Amino acid sequence: MIDIKMLRKDPEAFKVALRNRGYDEKMIDEILKIDEEWRKLTSEINSLRAKRNEISKKVAAAKREKRDEEASKLIEEGKKIGDLIKKLEEDQRKLEEKQREILLRIPNIPHESVPVGEDETYNVEVRRWGEPTKFDFEPKAHWDIGPDLNLLDIERAGKLSGSRFVLLYDKLAKLERALINFMLDLHTKEHGYKEVWVPHLVKRETMTWSGQLPKFEEEAYNTKKDDLFLIPTAEVPLVNLHAGEILSEDDLPLKYVAYSPCYRREAGSYGKDVRGMIRNHQFDKVELVWYTKPERSYEDLETLVSHAEEVLKRLKIPYRVVLLSTGDMGFTASKTYDIEVWLPSYNNYKEISSCSNTEAFQSRRSKTRFRRKDGKVENVHLLNGSGLAVGRTLVAILENYQQPDGSVKIPEALVPYTGFEVIP
RNA sequence: GGAGGCGUAGCCUAAUUGGCUAAGGCGUCGGUCUUGAAAACCGAUGGGGUGAACGCCCCGUGUGGGUUCGAGUCCCACCGCCUCCGCCA
């Protein structure tokens, strides 16, 4: 959620931001109009309440001194004011509701360092690591490698759950598990994250605070009976961990890592990445989240990205880092780096991690704040990033480590976790 | 699912039968004092409106309603926590 006080000060900046993101800037004027009405009404209500409080005091005094007639006159007067207040409060409530509805659908404001552009063609490649893998044979795509080894079963998954699901067997199942443990160990032991095991079902508010709702309800799986949502990423529980709390400045930054499955309906992505296990309704991910102070959040974002990159470096898989343009960024982000891994089947780089600074966009919604040494209370900045998407990492290993005979080598760093060096 | 209890500020704890400003303690920050520190003392320590500013005013006792001139206090619903019972991997 954007900051209404900032909006009052500089509406033009917000309009530019919305335009750059491809949103309708009309929303800003609507908000301002409602805000003006709201402030007028609020002042009116305030002074009425002041008058009522005064009368209440007089009633108490009159009763104490047994001036019953005066008291009942005052009570009569108070009653009238009370009724008026109630009526105005109803109007005020309606205005607030209307404003909140719009406010919740306004995306975050891009940071000044973000390239302006309407789509991904304006993204900027920041760096590359390694070279695209070369083969002296015709490399296969993972949707062939897996089934050829009888370890990836898309057909039976379809029977069980429909399209965009997979089954993994034997060494491939174990590879998935090994990757999760490898990533969690790396981030907890070497990068200083605290491991969290999170609920996979969360309340509607939780989804709203992290920015998934109300705008993206179509994207989420919902259990109708209890109105709980399957998490699309562990980011959702992690960034809401301290909702409503006031943290101590000394506690920051807080760094959390969580493994969880992610559930996404992928509505509107028909025809996109239909083959294999690149875009599934369910996939595993190890997620990194930082709670940090505003003055250092952009520096911390760079650190977070480097932590995610380290996974690929250890696995020796070529990748590049891309700075997303205003038109390609997610709803909650002020700035986002994608890490893209080399996939021979795409003959291109493919997103495997997305690392964002959401500044106070999420923490304003969830009321997650911290107290500075001088007593001032402020919203924390929240960063999130995949470290990494496990399914796509598995795909990257299959495709980049495939051998001419159809087998797949296991990256050296992973062997302690798999217990084998080659598949099958 | 059933019965009961609880929810007060960053934390801990009070508040006659509804009535003046939610008392007090701890912590934190600032100040006085000091060579420096501690102690002591003074002040600040949730949100909002208005104003150039000193300030003025409103809201805030888990959340949302209700009763009342007036609610921490009374009523209803919900959420969360605890105890007991039932069910359960």
XYZ file of C-alpha atoms (C1' of nucleotides) in Angstrom:
513
model
C 0.000 0.000 0.000
C 1.319 3.403 -0.882
C 1.673 6.128 1.738
C -1.291 8.493 1.634
C 0.730 11.272 3.289
C 3.348 11.118 0.563
C 0.585 11.094 -2.003
C -0.852 14.331 -0.613
C 2.540 15.988 -0.812
C 3.454 14.992 -4.337
C 0.621 13.481 -6.379
C 2.451 14.108 -9.649
C 5.253 11.727 -8.707
C 2.701 8.986 -8.106
C 1.018 9.625 -11.434
C 4.330 9.300 -13.243
C 5.050 6.082 -11.380
C 1.686 4.592 -12.322
C 2.089 5.633 -15.936
C 5.526 4.003 -16.067
C 4.041 0.805 -14.760
C 1.245 0.826 -17.269
C -1.471 1.571 -14.724
C -4.261 4.106 -15.005
C -3.227 7.296 -13.238
C -6.854 8.304 -12.725
C -6.793 6.353 -9.474
C -4.633 9.075 -7.937
C -7.158 11.832 -8.524
C -9.944 9.615 -7.208
C -8.004 8.990 -4.023
C -7.222 12.665 -3.558
C -10.820 13.652 -4.000
C -11.986 11.133 -1.445
C -9.175 12.164 0.866
C -10.203 15.797 0.748
C -13.791 14.950 1.604
C -12.595 12.658 4.333
C -10.439 15.321 5.944
C -13.233 17.849 5.919
C -15.602 15.376 7.477
C -13.027 14.246 10.015
C -12.442 17.781 11.234
C -16.166 18.251 11.621
C -16.549 15.040 13.572
C -13.583 15.925 15.734
C -15.032 19.222 16.861
C -18.425 17.622 17.507
C -16.777 15.001 19.626
C -14.922 17.689 21.529
C -18.236 19.360 22.254
C -19.789 16.095 23.369
C -16.871 15.314 25.673
C -17.286 18.710 27.248
C -20.989 18.116 27.829
C -20.291 14.743 29.378
C -17.974 16.393 31.853
C -20.593 18.970 32.710
C -23.181 16.231 33.226
C -20.902 14.506 35.683
C -20.327 17.763 37.559
C -24.003 18.671 37.620
C -24.976 15.242 38.908
C -22.329 15.418 41.596
C -23.676 18.716 42.780
C -27.248 17.503 42.562
C -28.355 20.007 39.931
C -30.669 17.492 38.338
C -32.517 19.892 36.084
C -29.322 21.180 34.502
C -28.093 17.637 34.079
C -31.122 16.452 32.176
C -30.932 19.503 29.918
C -27.319 18.724 29.131
C -28.104 15.070 28.518
C -30.709 16.112 26.012
C -28.169 18.281 24.211
C -25.555 15.537 24.271
C -27.993 13.100 22.784
C -28.561 15.357 19.796
C -24.859 15.760 19.162
C -24.394 12.040 19.587
C -26.947 11.296 16.902
C -25.314 13.747 14.536
C -21.894 12.217 15.160
C -23.237 8.771 14.457
C -24.602 9.913 11.147
C -21.382 11.610 10.078
C -19.331 8.635 11.202
C -21.335 6.447 8.883
C -20.408 8.747 5.989
C -16.806 8.713 7.098
C -16.754 4.926 7.211
C -18.080 4.742 3.675
C -15.407 7.120 2.435
C -12.700 5.110 4.143
C -13.975 1.925 2.583
C -14.025 3.483 -0.858
C -10.534 4.844 -0.418
C -9.146 1.569 0.876
C -10.602 -0.280 -2.060
C -8.677 1.878 -4.495
C -5.586 2.104 -2.337
C -5.243 -1.674 -2.189
C -5.138 -1.845 -5.960
C -2.409 0.729 -6.465
C 0.974 -0.903 -7.068
C 4.218 0.060 -5.381
C 6.219 3.017 -6.648
C 9.377 2.077 -8.590
C 12.746 3.112 -7.214
C 14.635 5.771 -9.153
C 17.243 3.239 -10.263
C 14.656 1.136 -12.098
C 14.716 1.414 -15.898
C 11.524 2.909 -17.318
C 9.791 0.871 -19.979
C 6.522 -0.793 -20.762
C 7.661 -4.431 -20.831
C 10.515 -6.906 -20.400
C 12.384 -5.628 -23.440
C 13.410 -2.684 -21.272
C 14.970 -4.940 -18.625
C 18.679 -4.447 -18.138
C 21.152 -7.296 -17.848
C 23.424 -6.498 -14.922
C 25.917 -9.367 -15.011
C 26.561 -12.890 -16.253
C 28.223 -15.789 -14.558
C 29.592 -18.690 -16.567
C 29.036 -19.424 -20.221
C 26.014 -21.112 -21.800
C 26.675 -24.850 -21.631
C 28.186 -26.334 -24.793
C 27.446 -29.875 -25.923
C 29.190 -32.053 -28.488
C 25.923 -33.935 -28.933
C 22.335 -32.885 -29.401
C 21.115 -31.954 -25.895
C 17.640 -32.993 -24.838
C 15.023 -31.000 -22.986
C 14.173 -32.053 -19.438
C 10.725 -33.199 -20.575
C 12.556 -35.834 -22.586
C 15.441 -36.541 -20.201
C 13.134 -37.228 -17.256
C 10.653 -39.555 -18.961
C 13.448 -41.337 -20.878
C 14.973 -42.222 -17.513
C 11.524 -43.202 -16.213
C 11.965 -40.773 -13.349
C 9.675 -37.937 -14.409
C 6.033 -38.867 -14.958
C 3.812 -36.219 -16.448
C 1.116 -38.531 -17.763
C 0.167 -40.099 -14.454
C 0.315 -36.713 -12.738
C -2.234 -35.551 -15.273
C -4.413 -38.501 -14.356
C -4.252 -37.554 -10.701
C -4.415 -33.786 -10.800
C -4.692 -32.489 -14.337
C -2.214 -30.520 -16.353
C 0.778 -28.707 -14.897
C 1.604 -31.325 -12.286
C 4.413 -33.870 -12.192
C 5.486 -36.992 -10.350
C 9.134 -37.624 -9.545
C 10.551 -41.074 -8.789
C 13.636 -42.521 -7.163
C 16.770 -40.492 -7.751
C 14.902 -37.530 -9.178
C 12.652 -37.361 -6.116
C 15.731 -37.561 -3.980
C 17.444 -34.861 -6.030
C 14.537 -32.536 -5.288
C 14.891 -33.273 -1.578
C 18.667 -32.883 -1.737
C 18.332 -29.459 -3.367
C 16.012 -28.256 -0.621
C 18.432 -29.344 2.083
C 21.422 -27.958 0.235
C 19.814 -24.535 -0.115
C 18.539 -24.417 3.457
C 21.949 -25.408 4.811
C 23.743 -22.828 2.693
C 21.491 -19.984 3.812
C 21.303 -20.941 7.477
C 24.931 -21.921 8.006
C 26.741 -19.472 5.762
C 24.389 -16.562 5.148
C 22.947 -16.205 8.637
C 19.253 -16.879 7.999
C 16.877 -18.325 10.545
C 14.994 -21.321 9.208
C 11.215 -21.210 9.484
C 8.695 -23.937 8.798
C 5.510 -22.203 7.751
C 1.786 -22.922 7.396
C 0.715 -23.564 3.808
C -2.800 -22.292 4.380
C -3.283 -18.682 5.387
C -6.145 -16.314 6.079
C -7.532 -13.771 3.659
C -5.983 -10.897 5.644
C -2.574 -12.505 5.414
C -2.848 -12.656 1.632
C -4.023 -9.047 1.575
C -1.189 -7.753 3.734
C 1.487 -9.312 1.559
C -0.164 -7.842 -1.550
C -1.605 -10.969 -3.231
C -5.160 -9.773 -2.598
C -7.447 -8.208 -3.579
C -5.932 -7.814 -7.019
C -4.822 -11.348 -7.723
C -7.559 -13.504 -6.260
C -7.814 -15.405 -9.557
C -4.245 -16.573 -9.107
C -4.754 -18.215 -5.727
C -6.209 -21.528 -4.611
C -8.885 -20.936 -2.015
C -10.548 -23.383 0.366
C -14.064 -22.047 0.176
C -15.390 -23.461 3.441
C -12.862 -21.739 5.665
C -11.749 -18.995 3.291
C -8.143 -20.076 3.659
C -5.665 -19.730 0.814
C -2.899 -22.054 -0.293
C 0.274 -19.995 -0.251
C 1.672 -19.088 -3.694
C 5.061 -18.613 -2.003
C 6.520 -18.788 1.506
C 6.950 -15.028 1.172
C 3.322 -14.707 2.282
C 3.697 -16.189 5.764
C 7.245 -14.857 6.157
C 6.506 -11.187 5.508
C 3.496 -11.356 7.835
C 5.347 -13.016 10.695
C 5.563 -9.764 12.642
C 2.311 -8.157 11.533
C 1.084 -5.664 14.092
C 4.341 -5.782 16.017
C 6.811 -3.069 16.851
C 10.286 -4.514 16.529
C 13.342 -3.171 18.249
C 15.913 -1.430 16.060
C 18.545 -3.785 17.487
C 16.663 -6.796 16.102
C 17.079 -5.594 12.530
C 17.818 -6.898 10.054
C 15.843 -10.096 10.576
C 16.649 -12.728 7.957
C 14.364 -15.690 7.429
C 14.574 -18.648 5.104
C 11.752 -21.103 4.538
C 11.224 -24.078 2.329
C 7.648 -24.567 1.168
C 5.642 -25.855 -1.727
C 4.017 -23.040 -3.726
C 0.546 -23.294 -5.191
C -0.470 -21.156 -8.148
C -3.460 -21.374 -10.428
C -1.461 -19.853 -13.279
C -4.635 -18.302 -14.615
C -3.937 -16.411 -17.795
C -0.712 -18.222 -18.602
C -2.272 -20.579 -21.125
C 0.156 -21.642 -23.767
C 3.119 -20.409 -21.745
C 5.785 -22.933 -20.752
C 3.374 -25.787 -21.295
C 5.988 -28.520 -21.567
C 7.726 -30.227 -18.679
C 7.947 -28.828 -15.184
C 8.850 -25.187 -15.745
C 5.447 -23.773 -14.867
C 3.460 -26.042 -12.559
C 0.541 -25.471 -10.220
C 2.687 -26.819 -7.419
C 6.423 -26.389 -7.002
C 8.990 -26.259 -4.237
C 10.814 -23.102 -3.359
C 13.279 -21.910 -0.759
C 12.418 -18.334 0.066
C 14.519 -15.585 1.635
C 12.993 -12.633 3.484
C 14.604 -9.645 5.174
C 13.125 -7.195 7.659
C 15.374 -4.175 7.525
C 15.734 -0.428 8.005
C 14.846 1.999 5.183
C 18.310 3.558 5.003
C 19.985 0.260 4.170
C 17.314 -1.731 2.333
C 18.771 -1.248 -1.144
C 22.207 -2.300 0.018
C 20.573 -5.332 1.625
C 18.791 -6.171 -1.621
C 22.189 -6.530 -3.315
C 23.277 -8.871 -0.523
C 20.113 -10.926 -0.822
C 20.636 -11.309 -4.568
C 24.209 -12.449 -3.965
C 22.915 -15.113 -1.562
C 20.575 -16.480 -4.218
C 23.351 -16.344 -6.834
C 25.633 -18.320 -4.552
C 23.380 -21.366 -4.953
C 23.978 -21.417 -8.709
C 27.674 -20.710 -8.325
C 28.060 -23.716 -6.037
C 26.092 -25.852 -8.463
C 28.161 -24.449 -11.323
C 25.183 -23.550 -13.489
C 25.478 -20.521 -15.793
C 23.154 -17.629 -15.077
C 22.638 -13.924 -15.483
C 21.140 -11.212 -13.300
C 18.540 -8.892 -14.784
C 17.162 -5.633 -13.432
C 13.471 -5.492 -14.244
C 11.936 -2.446 -15.883
C 8.950 -0.550 -14.490
C 6.580 -2.402 -16.820
C 7.800 -5.878 -15.886
C 7.957 -5.573 -12.105
C 5.517 -7.242 -9.750
C 2.748 -5.367 -7.975
C 4.458 -5.070 -4.586
C 8.006 -4.306 -5.712
C 9.947 -1.043 -5.807
C 12.895 -2.753 -7.414
C 13.401 -6.304 -8.622
C 16.328 -8.361 -9.820
C 15.584 -11.617 -11.572
C 18.179 -14.334 -11.685
C 17.881 -16.306 -14.893
C 19.476 -19.684 -15.361
C 20.709 -21.094 -18.649
C 18.324 -23.690 -20.094
C 19.441 -25.517 -23.254
C 15.830 -26.462 -24.037
C 14.937 -22.765 -24.294
C 18.314 -21.896 -25.761
C 18.004 -18.958 -23.433
C 18.061 -17.820 -19.850
C 14.969 -18.563 -17.763
C 13.876 -16.992 -14.483
C 14.798 -19.032 -11.438
C 14.687 -16.341 -8.768
C 13.082 -12.981 -8.271
C 14.466 -10.700 -5.567
C 12.586 -7.565 -4.606
C 12.674 -4.641 -2.267
C 9.063 -3.845 -1.415
C 10.130 -0.985 0.881
C 7.202 -0.250 3.216
C 4.522 -1.355 0.749
C 3.796 -4.604 2.559
C 4.703 -3.455 6.058
C 2.190 -0.615 5.875
C -0.524 -3.137 5.137
C 0.535 -5.511 7.880
C 1.516 -2.728 10.327
C 4.998 -4.125 10.835
C 7.067 -1.422 12.430
C 10.230 -0.836 14.433
C 11.180 1.601 17.121
C 14.258 3.699 16.604
C 16.646 4.516 19.443
C 15.077 7.960 19.773
C 11.629 6.411 20.256
C 10.257 7.118 16.776
C 8.204 4.337 15.229
C 8.546 3.559 11.515
C 7.533 0.885 9.036
C 10.221 -1.687 8.283
C 11.344 -2.371 4.751
C 10.675 -5.905 3.536
C 12.775 -7.739 0.988
C 12.025 -11.100 -0.516
C 13.745 -13.392 -2.946
C 13.782 -16.967 -4.104
C 16.853 -18.815 -3.067
C 15.910 -20.643 -5.319
C 12.930 -22.141 -7.094
C 13.739 -25.804 -6.498
C 11.860 -27.345 -9.425
C 13.535 -25.104 -11.948
C 16.899 -25.767 -10.337
C 16.283 -29.467 -10.840
C 15.417 -28.771 -14.465
C 18.592 -26.732 -14.861
C 20.674 -29.601 -13.508
C 19.017 -32.143 -15.780
C 19.567 -30.044 -18.858
C 23.013 -28.597 -18.133
C 24.503 -31.781 -16.646
C 23.120 -34.285 -19.154
C 25.538 -36.773 -20.708
C 25.592 -38.225 -24.246
C 24.308 -41.573 -22.916
C 21.197 -39.967 -21.418
C 22.477 -40.031 -17.866
C 22.836 -36.920 -15.701
C 25.792 -35.986 -13.533
C 25.170 -34.527 -10.102
C 26.934 -31.231 -9.311
C 29.791 -31.893 -6.929
C 28.432 -29.646 -4.188
C 25.241 -31.662 -4.149
C 26.722 -35.160 -3.877
C 26.871 -35.060 -0.053
C 23.120 -34.473 -0.163
C 22.141 -37.002 -2.830
C 24.556 -39.748 -1.902
C 25.039 -40.541 -5.597
C 27.046 -38.901 -8.369
C 25.008 -39.741 -11.400
C 21.437 -40.484 -12.475
C 20.468 -43.195 -12.901
C -16.919 -29.992 18.472
C -18.426 -29.011 24.109
C -17.462 -26.326 29.060
C -14.799 -22.537 31.522
C -11.118 -18.597 31.914
C -8.207 -14.669 29.884
C -6.749 -10.460 26.269
C -4.708 -2.900 29.003
C 0.771 0.896 26.040
C 7.685 -1.641 23.722
C 7.357 -5.018 28.396
C 5.113 -5.923 33.484
C 1.051 -4.626 36.135
C -3.535 -1.439 38.355
C -8.317 1.140 37.671
C -15.084 1.522 43.818
C -21.588 0.353 41.867
C -19.999 3.276 34.106
C -17.981 9.784 35.406
C -12.760 14.561 35.483
C -6.258 13.320 32.275
C -5.875 4.765 31.734
C -2.492 5.189 37.819
C 2.308 2.893 38.782
C 6.874 0.221 37.588
C 10.639 -1.464 33.965
C 12.989 -0.530 29.372
C 14.467 3.083 25.569
C 15.661 8.171 24.004
C 16.673 13.353 25.295
C 18.040 16.861 29.123
C 20.087 18.638 34.119
C 24.261 17.349 37.195
C 29.532 15.112 36.201
C 36.397 15.214 33.760
C 33.579 10.814 32.023
C 30.036 7.383 33.772
C 26.588 5.535 37.403
C 22.898 7.269 40.673
C 19.302 11.036 41.245
C 15.935 14.475 39.097
C 13.003 16.522 34.767
C 10.799 15.434 30.053
C 9.529 12.304 25.916
C 8.230 7.369 24.295
C 0.594 4.528 19.509
C -2.434 6.792 15.352
C -4.938 10.926 13.051
C -6.927 16.110 11.872
C -5.534 21.305 11.857
C -1.610 25.005 11.809
C 4.212 28.605 9.280
C 5.088 27.592 14.405
C 4.192 27.423 20.041
C -0.069 24.717 20.067
C -5.211 23.039 19.855
C -8.436 18.915 19.097
C -9.941 13.808 18.170
C -9.200 8.554 18.329
C -6.582 4.378 20.787
C -7.522 -1.010 26.767
C -7.458 -8.059 20.976
C -11.127 -6.824 16.407
C -16.017 -5.175 14.927
C -20.812 -3.735 16.459
C -24.473 -2.284 20.384
C -26.486 0.158 25.054
C -25.489 5.232 27.289
C -25.101 12.297 27.722
C -20.564 9.341 28.880
C -17.649 2.417 28.273
C -11.179 -0.509 30.145
C -15.801 -1.392 32.996
C -22.357 -3.512 30.623
C -24.358 -6.550 26.073
C -23.514 -9.300 21.180
C -20.368 -11.409 17.381
C -15.577 -12.633 15.793
C -10.165 -13.481 16.493
C -6.212 -15.205 19.561
C -4.214 -17.633 23.991
C -4.791 -20.975 28.377
C -7.304 -25.180 31.225
C -10.559 -29.449 31.065
C -13.530 -33.004 27.996
C -14.303 -35.353 23.154
C -11.941 -36.661 18.459
C -7.309 -37.534 16.071
C -1.659 -38.588 12.865
